[in-house]
Coordinates of C-alpha atoms in Angstrom, one line a residue:
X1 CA 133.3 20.9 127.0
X2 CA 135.6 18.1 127.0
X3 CA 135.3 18.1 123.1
X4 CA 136.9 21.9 123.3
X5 CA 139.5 21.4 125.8
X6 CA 140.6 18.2 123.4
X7 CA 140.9 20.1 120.2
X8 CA 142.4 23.4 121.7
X9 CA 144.9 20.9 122.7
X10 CA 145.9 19.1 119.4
X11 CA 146.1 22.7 117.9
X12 CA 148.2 23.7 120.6
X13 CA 150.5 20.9 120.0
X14 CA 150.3 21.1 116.6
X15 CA 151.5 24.7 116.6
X16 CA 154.4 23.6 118.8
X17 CA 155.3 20.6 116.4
X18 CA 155.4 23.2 113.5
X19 CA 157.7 25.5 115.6
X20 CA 160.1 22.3 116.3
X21 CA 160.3 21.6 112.8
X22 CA 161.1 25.3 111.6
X23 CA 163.5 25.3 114.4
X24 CA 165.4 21.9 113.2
X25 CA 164.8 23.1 109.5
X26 CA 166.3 25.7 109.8
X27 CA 169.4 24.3 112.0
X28 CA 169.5 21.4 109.4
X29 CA 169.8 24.1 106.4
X30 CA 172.5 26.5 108.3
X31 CA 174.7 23.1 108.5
X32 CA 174.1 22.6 104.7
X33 CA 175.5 25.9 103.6
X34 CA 178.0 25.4 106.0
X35 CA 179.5 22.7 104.7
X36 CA 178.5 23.2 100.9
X37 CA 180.8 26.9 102.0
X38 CA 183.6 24.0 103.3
X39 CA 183.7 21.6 100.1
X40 CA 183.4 24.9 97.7
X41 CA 186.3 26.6 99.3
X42 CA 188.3 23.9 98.0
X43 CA 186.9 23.1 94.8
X44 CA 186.2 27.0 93.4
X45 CA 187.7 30.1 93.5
X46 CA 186.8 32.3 96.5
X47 CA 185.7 34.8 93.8
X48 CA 183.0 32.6 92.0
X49 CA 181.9 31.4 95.6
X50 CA 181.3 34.8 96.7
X51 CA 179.2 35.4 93.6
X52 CA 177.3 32.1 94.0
X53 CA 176.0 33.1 97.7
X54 CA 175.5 36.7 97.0
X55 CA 172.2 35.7 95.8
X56 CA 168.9 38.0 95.5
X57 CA 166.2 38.5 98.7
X58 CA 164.3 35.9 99.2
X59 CA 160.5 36.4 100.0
X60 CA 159.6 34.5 103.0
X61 CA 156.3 33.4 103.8
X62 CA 155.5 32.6 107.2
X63 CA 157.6 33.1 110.4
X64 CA 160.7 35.1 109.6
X65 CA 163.9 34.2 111.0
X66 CA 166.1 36.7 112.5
X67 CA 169.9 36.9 111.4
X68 CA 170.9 36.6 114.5
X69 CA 169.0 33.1 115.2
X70 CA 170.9 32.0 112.2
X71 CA 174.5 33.3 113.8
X72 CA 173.3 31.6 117.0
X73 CA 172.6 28.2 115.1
X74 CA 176.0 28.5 113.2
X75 CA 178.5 29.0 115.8
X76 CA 176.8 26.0 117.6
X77 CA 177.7 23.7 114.2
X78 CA 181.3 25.4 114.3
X79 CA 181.7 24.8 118.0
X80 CA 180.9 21.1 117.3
X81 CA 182.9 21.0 114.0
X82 CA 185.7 23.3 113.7
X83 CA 186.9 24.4 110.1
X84 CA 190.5 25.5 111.5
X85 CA 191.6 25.1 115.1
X86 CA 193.1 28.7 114.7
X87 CA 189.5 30.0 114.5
X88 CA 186.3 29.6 112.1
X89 CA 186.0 33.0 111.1
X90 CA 186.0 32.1 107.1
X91 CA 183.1 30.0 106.9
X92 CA 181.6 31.8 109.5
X93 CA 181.5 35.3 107.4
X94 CA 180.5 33.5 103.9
X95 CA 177.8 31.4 105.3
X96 CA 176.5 34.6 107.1
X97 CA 177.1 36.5 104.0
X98 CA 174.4 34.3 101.8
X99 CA 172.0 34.2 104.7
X100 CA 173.0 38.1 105.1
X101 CA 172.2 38.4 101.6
X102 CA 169.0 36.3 101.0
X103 CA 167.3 38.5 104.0
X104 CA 168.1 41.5 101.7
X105 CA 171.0 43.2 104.4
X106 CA 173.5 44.5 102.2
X107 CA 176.1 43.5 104.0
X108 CA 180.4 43.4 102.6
X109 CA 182.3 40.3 102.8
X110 CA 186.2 41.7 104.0
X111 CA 189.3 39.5 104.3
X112 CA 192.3 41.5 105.9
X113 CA 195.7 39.9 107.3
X114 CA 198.1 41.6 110.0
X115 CA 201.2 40.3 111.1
X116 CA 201.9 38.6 114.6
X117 CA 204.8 37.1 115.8
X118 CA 207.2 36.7 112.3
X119 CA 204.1 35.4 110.3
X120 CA 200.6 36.8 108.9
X121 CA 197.5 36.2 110.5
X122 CA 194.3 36.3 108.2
X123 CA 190.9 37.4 109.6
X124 CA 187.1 37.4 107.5
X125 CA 184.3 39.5 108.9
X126 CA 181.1 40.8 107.1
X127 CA 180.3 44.9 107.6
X128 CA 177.1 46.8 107.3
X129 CA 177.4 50.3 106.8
X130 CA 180.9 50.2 107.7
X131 CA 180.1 49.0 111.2
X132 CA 181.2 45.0 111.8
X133 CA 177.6 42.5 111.4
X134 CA 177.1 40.1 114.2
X135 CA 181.3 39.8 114.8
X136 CA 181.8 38.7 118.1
X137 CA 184.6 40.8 119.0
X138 CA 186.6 43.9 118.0
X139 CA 189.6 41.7 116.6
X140 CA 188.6 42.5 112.8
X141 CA 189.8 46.3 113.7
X142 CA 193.4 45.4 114.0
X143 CA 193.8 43.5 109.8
X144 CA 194.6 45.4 106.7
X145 CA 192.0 44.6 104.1
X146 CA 193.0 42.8 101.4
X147 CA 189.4 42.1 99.9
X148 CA 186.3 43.5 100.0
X149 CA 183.1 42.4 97.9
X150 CA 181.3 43.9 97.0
X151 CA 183.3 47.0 96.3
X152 CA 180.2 48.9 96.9
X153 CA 177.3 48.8 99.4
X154 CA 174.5 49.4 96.6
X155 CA 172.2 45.9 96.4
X156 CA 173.5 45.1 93.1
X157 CA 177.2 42.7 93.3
X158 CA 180.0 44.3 91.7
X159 CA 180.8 42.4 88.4
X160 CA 184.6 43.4 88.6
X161 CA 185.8 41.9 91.4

């Protein structure tokens, strides 16, 4: 009896270890493309990066990971290391965009500016059926769109843009 009370126990904790290290995995690999998103903004035009993370579904074996897990994880990094102190909206949508688009949503990547007080504001948001994808608020309504991509919602990436 004491045996089976022993082993149920390491299994049980063995289970929760494997859940930890999806969990900090999976943080640890949000923060990755986060800042790979950072250093390629700079070094690559925002045409190639959109290419590079608008890559094909990825099978996944094991526990899947909801999108919205991954939003959760990422605004936590960009809470603790701003990109912009006007708002994080830019890595925000690409990094969501590849994660968006290894999960197999086919989501749109949009960029739209609108003019406030003398001087243009600039706003990126992802889309899903022309509906806004985990945005946290209605602001993305009030920009003119200046990019979308892809330029269609079909799975395959627009080689035109």
């Amino acid at each position: 009896m004491f045996q089976k009370i022993v082993w149920t126990s390491f299994y049980a904790l063995l289970d929760l270890g494997m859940l930890l290290f999806r969990k900090y995995r999976l943080i640890f690999g949000i923060g990755l493309v986060m800042c790979g998103v950072r250093l390629a903004l700079r070094l690559v035009s925002l045409k190639r990066l959109l290419h590079w993370l608008a890559c094909k579904p990825v099978p996944v074996c094991g526990r899947e990971t909801s999108i919205e897990e991954v939003a959760y994880y990422l605004d936590r990094w960009l809470g603790m290391f701003p990109y912009n102190p006007k708002g994080n909206c830019f890595p925000r949508a690409l990094t969501l965009f590849f994660y968006a688009c290894r999960a197999g949503i086919p989501v749109q990547f949009h960029c739209g500016v609108m003019k406030l007080d003398h001087h243009l504001e600039g706003h990126a948001w992802l889309t899903l059926n022309n509906r806004d994808f985990l945005e946290p608020s209605p602001y993305w309504k009030a920009f003119t769109v200046t990019l979308t991509f892809p330029r269609s919602v079909s799975p395959e990436i627009d080689q035109d843009l």
